[in-house]
PDB file of C-alpha atoms and ligand atoms in Angstrom:
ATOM      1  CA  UNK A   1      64.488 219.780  27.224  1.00 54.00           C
ATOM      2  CA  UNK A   2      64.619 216.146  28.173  1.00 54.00           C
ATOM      3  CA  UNK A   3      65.770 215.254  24.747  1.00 55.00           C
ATOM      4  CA  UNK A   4      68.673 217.634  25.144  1.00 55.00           C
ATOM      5  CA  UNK A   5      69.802 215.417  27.789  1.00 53.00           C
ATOM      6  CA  UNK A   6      69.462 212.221  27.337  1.00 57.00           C
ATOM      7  CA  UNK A   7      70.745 212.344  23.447  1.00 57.00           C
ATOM      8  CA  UNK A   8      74.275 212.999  24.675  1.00 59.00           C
ATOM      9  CA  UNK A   9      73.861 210.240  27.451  1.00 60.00           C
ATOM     10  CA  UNK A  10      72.580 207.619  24.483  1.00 55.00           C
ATOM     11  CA  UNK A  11      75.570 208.630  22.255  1.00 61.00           C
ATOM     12  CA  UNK A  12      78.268 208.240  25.082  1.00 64.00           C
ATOM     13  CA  UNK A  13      76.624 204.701  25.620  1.00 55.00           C
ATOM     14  CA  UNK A  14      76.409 203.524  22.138  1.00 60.00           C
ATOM     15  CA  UNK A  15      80.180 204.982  22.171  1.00 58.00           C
ATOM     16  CA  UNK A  16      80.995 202.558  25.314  1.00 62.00           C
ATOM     17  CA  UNK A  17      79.251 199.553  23.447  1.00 55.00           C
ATOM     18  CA  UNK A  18      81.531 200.515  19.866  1.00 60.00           C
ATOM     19  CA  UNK A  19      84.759 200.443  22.044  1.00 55.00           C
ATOM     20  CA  UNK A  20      83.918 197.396  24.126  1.00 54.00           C
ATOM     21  CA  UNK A  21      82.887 195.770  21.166  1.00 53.00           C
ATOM     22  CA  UNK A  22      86.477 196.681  18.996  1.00 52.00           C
ATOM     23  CA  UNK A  23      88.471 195.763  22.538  1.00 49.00           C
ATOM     24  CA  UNK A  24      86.391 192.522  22.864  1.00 50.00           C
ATOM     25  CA  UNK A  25      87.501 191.785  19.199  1.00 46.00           C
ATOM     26  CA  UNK A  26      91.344 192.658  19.553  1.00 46.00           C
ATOM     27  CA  UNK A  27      91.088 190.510  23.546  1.00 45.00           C
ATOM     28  CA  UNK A  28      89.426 187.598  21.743  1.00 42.00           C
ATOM     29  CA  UNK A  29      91.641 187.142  18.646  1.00 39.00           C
ATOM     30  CA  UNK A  30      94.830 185.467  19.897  1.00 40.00           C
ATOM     31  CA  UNK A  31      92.879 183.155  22.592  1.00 40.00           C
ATOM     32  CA  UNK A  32      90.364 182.090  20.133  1.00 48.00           C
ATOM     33  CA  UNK A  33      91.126 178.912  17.707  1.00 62.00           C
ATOM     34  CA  UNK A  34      92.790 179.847  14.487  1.00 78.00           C
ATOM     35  CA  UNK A  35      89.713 180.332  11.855  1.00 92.00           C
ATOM     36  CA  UNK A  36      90.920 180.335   8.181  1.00 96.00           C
ATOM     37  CA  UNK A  37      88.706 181.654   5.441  1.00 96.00           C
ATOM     38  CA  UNK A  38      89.430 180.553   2.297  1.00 95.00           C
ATOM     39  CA  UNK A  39      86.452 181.153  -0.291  1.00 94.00           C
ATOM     40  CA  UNK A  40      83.314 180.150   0.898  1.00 96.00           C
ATOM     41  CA  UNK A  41      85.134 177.659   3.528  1.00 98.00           C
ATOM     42  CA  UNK A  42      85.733 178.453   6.714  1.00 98.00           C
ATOM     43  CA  UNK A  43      87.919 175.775   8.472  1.00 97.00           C
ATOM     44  CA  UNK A  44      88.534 175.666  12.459  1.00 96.00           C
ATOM     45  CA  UNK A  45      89.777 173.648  14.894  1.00 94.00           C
ATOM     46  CA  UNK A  46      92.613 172.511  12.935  1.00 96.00           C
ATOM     47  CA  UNK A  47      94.973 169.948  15.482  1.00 96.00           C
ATOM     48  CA  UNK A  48      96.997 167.633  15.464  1.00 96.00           C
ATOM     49  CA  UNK A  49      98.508 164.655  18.144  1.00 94.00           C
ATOM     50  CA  UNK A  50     101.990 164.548  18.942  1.00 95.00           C
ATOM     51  CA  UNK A  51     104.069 161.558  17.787  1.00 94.00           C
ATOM     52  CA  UNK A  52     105.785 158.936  19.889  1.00 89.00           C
ATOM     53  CA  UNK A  53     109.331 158.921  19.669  1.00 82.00           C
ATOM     54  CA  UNK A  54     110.289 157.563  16.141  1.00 84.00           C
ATOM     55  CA  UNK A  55     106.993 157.362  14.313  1.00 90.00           C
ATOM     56  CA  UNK A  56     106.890 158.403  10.699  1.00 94.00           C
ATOM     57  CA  UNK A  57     103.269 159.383  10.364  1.00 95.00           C
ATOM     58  CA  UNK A  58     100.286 161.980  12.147  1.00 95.00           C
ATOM     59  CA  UNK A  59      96.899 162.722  11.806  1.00 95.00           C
ATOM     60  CA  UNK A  60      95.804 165.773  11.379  1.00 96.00           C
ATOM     61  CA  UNK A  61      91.960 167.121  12.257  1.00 96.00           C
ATOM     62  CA  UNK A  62      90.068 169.642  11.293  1.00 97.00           C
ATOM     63  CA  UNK A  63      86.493 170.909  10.812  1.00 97.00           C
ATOM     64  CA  UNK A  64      85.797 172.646   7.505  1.00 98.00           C
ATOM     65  CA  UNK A  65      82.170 174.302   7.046  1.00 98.00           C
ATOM     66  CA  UNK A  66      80.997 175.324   3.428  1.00 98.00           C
ATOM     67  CA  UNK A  67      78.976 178.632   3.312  1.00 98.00           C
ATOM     68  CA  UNK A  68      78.582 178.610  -0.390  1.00 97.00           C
ATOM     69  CA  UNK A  69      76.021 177.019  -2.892  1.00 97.00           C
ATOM     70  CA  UNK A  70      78.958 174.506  -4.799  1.00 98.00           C
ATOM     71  CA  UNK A  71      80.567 171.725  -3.334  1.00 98.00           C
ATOM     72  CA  UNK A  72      83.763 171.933  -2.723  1.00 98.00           C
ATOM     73  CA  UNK A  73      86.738 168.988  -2.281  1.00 98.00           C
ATOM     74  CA  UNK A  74      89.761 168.436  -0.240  1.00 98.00           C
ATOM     75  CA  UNK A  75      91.874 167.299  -2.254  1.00 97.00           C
ATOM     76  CA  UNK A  76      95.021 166.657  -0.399  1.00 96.00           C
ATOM     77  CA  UNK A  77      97.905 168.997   0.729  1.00 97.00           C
ATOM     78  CA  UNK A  78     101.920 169.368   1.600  1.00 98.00           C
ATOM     79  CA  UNK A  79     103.505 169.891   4.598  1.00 98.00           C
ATOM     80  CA  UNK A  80     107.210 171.577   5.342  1.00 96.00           C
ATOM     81  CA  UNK A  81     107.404 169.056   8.213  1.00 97.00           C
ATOM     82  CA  UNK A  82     106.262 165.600   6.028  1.00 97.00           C
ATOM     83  CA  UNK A  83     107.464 163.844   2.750  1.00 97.00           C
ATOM     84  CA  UNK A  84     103.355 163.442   1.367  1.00 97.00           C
ATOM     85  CA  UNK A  85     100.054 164.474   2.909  1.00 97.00           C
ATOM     86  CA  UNK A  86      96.933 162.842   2.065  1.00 97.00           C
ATOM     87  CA  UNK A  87      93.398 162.795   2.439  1.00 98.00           C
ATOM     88  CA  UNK A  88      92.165 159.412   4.415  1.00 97.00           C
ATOM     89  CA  UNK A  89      89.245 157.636   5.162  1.00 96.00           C
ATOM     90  CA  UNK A  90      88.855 155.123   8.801  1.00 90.00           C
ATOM     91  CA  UNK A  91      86.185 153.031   9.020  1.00 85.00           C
ATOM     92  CA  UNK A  92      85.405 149.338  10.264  1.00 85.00           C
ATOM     93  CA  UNK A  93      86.154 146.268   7.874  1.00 85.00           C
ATOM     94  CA  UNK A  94      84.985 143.176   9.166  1.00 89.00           C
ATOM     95  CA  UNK A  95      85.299 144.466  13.076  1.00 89.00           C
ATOM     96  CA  UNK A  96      89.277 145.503  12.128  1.00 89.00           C
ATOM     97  CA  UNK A  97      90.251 149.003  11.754  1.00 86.00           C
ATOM     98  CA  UNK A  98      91.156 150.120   8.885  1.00 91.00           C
ATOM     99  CA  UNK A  99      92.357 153.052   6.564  1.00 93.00           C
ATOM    100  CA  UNK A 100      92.915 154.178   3.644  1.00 93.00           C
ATOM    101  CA  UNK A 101      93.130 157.145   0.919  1.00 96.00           C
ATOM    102  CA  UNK A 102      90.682 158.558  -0.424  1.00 96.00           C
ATOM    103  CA  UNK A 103      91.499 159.352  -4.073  1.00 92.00           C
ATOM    104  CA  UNK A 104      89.669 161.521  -5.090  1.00 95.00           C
ATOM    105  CA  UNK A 105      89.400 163.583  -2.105  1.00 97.00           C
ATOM    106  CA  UNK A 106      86.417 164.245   0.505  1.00 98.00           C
ATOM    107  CA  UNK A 107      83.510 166.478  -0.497  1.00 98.00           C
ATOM    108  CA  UNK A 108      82.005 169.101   1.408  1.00 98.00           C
ATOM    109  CA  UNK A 109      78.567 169.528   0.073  1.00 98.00           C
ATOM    110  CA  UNK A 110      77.223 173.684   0.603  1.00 98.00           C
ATOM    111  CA  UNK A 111      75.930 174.271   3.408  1.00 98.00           C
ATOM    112  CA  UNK A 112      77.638 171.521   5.635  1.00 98.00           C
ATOM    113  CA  UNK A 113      80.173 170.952   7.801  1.00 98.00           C
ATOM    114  CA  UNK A 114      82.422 168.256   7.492  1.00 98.00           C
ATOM    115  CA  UNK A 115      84.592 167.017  10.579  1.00 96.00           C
ATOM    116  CA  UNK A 116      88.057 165.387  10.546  1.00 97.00           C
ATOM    117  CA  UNK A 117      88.692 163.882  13.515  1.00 93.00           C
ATOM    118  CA  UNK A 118      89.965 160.575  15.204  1.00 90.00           C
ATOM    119  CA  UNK A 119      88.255 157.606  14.241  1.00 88.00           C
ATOM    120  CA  UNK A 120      86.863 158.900  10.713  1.00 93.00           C
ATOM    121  CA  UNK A 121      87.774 161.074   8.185  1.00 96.00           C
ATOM    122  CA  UNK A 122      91.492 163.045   8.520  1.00 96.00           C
ATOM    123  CA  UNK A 123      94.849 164.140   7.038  1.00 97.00           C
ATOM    124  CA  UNK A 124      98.004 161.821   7.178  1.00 97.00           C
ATOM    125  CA  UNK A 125     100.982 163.210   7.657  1.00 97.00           C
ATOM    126  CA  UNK A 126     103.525 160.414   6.037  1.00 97.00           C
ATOM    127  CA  UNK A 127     106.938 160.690   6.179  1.00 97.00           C
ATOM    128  CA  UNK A 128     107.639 162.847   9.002  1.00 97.00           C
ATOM    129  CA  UNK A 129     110.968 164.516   9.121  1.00 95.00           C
ATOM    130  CA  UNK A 130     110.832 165.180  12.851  1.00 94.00           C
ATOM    131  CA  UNK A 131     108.360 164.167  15.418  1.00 94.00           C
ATOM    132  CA  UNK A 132     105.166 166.622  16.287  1.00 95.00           C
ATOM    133  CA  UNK A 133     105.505 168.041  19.690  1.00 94.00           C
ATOM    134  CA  UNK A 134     102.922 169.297  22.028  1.00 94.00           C
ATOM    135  CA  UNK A 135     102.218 172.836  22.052  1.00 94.00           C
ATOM    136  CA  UNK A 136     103.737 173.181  18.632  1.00 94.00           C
ATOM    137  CA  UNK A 137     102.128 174.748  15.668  1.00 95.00           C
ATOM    138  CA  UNK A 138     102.476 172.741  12.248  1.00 96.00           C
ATOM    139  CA  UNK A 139     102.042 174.739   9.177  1.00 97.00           C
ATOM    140  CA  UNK A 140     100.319 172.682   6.609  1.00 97.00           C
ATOM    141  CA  UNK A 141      98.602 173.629   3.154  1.00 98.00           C
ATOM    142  CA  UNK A 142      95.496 172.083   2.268  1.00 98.00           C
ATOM    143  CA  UNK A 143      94.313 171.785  -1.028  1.00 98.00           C
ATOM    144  CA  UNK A 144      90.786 172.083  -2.162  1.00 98.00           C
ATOM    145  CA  UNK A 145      89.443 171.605  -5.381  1.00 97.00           C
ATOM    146  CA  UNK A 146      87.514 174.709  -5.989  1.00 97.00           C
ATOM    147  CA  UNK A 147      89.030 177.331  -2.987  1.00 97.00           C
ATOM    148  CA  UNK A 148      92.824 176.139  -4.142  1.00 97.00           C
ATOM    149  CA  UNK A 149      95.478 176.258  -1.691  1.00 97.00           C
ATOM    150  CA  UNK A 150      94.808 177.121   2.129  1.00 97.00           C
ATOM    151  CA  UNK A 151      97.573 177.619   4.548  1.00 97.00           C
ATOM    152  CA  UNK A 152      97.271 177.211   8.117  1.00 96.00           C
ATOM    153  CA  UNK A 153      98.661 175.183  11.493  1.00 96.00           C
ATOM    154  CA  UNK A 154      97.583 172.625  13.078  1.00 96.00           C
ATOM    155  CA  UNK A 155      97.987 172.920  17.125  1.00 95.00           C
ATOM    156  CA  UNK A 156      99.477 169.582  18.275  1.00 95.00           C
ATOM    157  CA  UNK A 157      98.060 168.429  21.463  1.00 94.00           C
ATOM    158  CA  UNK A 158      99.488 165.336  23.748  1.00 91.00           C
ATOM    159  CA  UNK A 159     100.252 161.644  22.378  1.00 85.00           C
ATOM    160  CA  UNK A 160      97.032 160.560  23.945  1.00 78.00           C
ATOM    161  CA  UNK A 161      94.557 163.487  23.338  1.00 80.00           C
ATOM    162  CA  UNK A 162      91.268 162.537  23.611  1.00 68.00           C
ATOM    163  CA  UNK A 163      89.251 164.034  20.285  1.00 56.00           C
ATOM    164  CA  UNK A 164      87.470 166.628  20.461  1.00 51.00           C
ATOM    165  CA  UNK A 165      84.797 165.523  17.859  1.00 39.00           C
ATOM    166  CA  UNK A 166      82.786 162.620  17.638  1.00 33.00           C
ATOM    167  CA  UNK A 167      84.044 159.559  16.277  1.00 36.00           C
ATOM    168  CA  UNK A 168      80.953 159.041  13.406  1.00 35.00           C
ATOM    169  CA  UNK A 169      82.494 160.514   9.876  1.00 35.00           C
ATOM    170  CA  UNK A 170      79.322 162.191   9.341  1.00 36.00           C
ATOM    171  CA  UNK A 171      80.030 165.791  11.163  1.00 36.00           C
ATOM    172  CA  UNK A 172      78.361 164.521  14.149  1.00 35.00           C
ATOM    173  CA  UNK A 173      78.318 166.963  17.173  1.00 37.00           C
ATOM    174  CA  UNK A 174      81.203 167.949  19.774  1.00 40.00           C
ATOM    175  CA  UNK A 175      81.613 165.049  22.261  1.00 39.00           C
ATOM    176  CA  UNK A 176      84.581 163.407  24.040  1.00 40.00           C
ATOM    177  CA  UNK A 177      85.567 160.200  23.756  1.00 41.00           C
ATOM    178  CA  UNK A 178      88.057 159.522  26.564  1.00 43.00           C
ATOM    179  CA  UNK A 179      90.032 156.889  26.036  1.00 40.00           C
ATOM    180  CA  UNK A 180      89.250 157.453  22.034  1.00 40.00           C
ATOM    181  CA  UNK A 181      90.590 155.764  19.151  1.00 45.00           C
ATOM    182  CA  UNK A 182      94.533 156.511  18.788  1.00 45.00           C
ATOM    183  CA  UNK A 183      96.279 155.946  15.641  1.00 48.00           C
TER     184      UNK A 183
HETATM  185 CU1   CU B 201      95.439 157.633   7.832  1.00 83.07          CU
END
């Protein structure tokens, strides 16, 4: 007799969870930064700073996680909004900052996740046709060796945005750095 009643009260629950759940999923989806699956990549967090009246170049920053058992490499990209796009490396010469491309693209070994981000490794956006503004959204494809071509945007944020990774190249974990590196 008992069973009789509470089966019915366990299904409507288990119901209640399923549609929370699905509403959760269609609530969260716009708010929640852009994830692009491409392969066994999953890339997130894809930005991008706006440019000071006039200059011809921007970074662009992204983390890229590989879920599969091959590395994979970045191997460059285009860009509707710049002439070239290319792969870059920033690290410290001789206490100067400096920068340069890295030709044949970054690898990111399975099971890691490689960050782009001020200060280390990201894309360079040369020969911009108009400025990046803040709160646009900058389609860009990526290039990657093994997963092909991956479209997505980048979200631009302020001239002076402080990153939102860590400035080691090595994928280290989420910190500020106010007053950061700019480029
Ligand atoms: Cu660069």
């Amino acid at each position: 007799m008992q069973i009789e009643i509470e089966t019915p009260a366990i299904k409507s629950i288990a119901l209640a969870i399923a549609c929370v759940t699905m509403l959760w999923h269609f609530l969260a989806a716009p708010t929640r930064a852009e994830e692009v699956k491409a392969g066994d990549l999953v890339i997130t967090q894809a930005w991008s700073r706006a440019t000071p009246g006039g200059a011809k170049v921007g970074g662009g920053f992204l983390t890229i996680e590989n879920k599969g058992s091959a590395p994979d490499r970045l191997i460059g990209g285009s860009a509707e909004v710049a002439g070239k796009v290319q792969v870059h490396e920033m690290a410290m010469n001789n206490g100067v900052m400096t920068m340069r491309p890295l030709d044949n693209g970054l690898t990111i070994e399975p099971g890691k996740t490689v960050k782009l981000a001020p200060g280390g490794y990201h894309l360079m956006l040369l020969d911009l046709k108009s400025p990046l503004k803040q709160g646009d959204k900058v389609p860009v494809t990526l290039e990657f060796e093994k997963a092909g071509k991956v479209k997505l945007s980048f979200d631009v944020q302020g001239v002076g945005a402080p990153a939102p990774g860590a400035a080691n190249s090595d994928g280290g974990e989420m910190k500020k750095t106010p007053g950061g590196m700019k480029m």
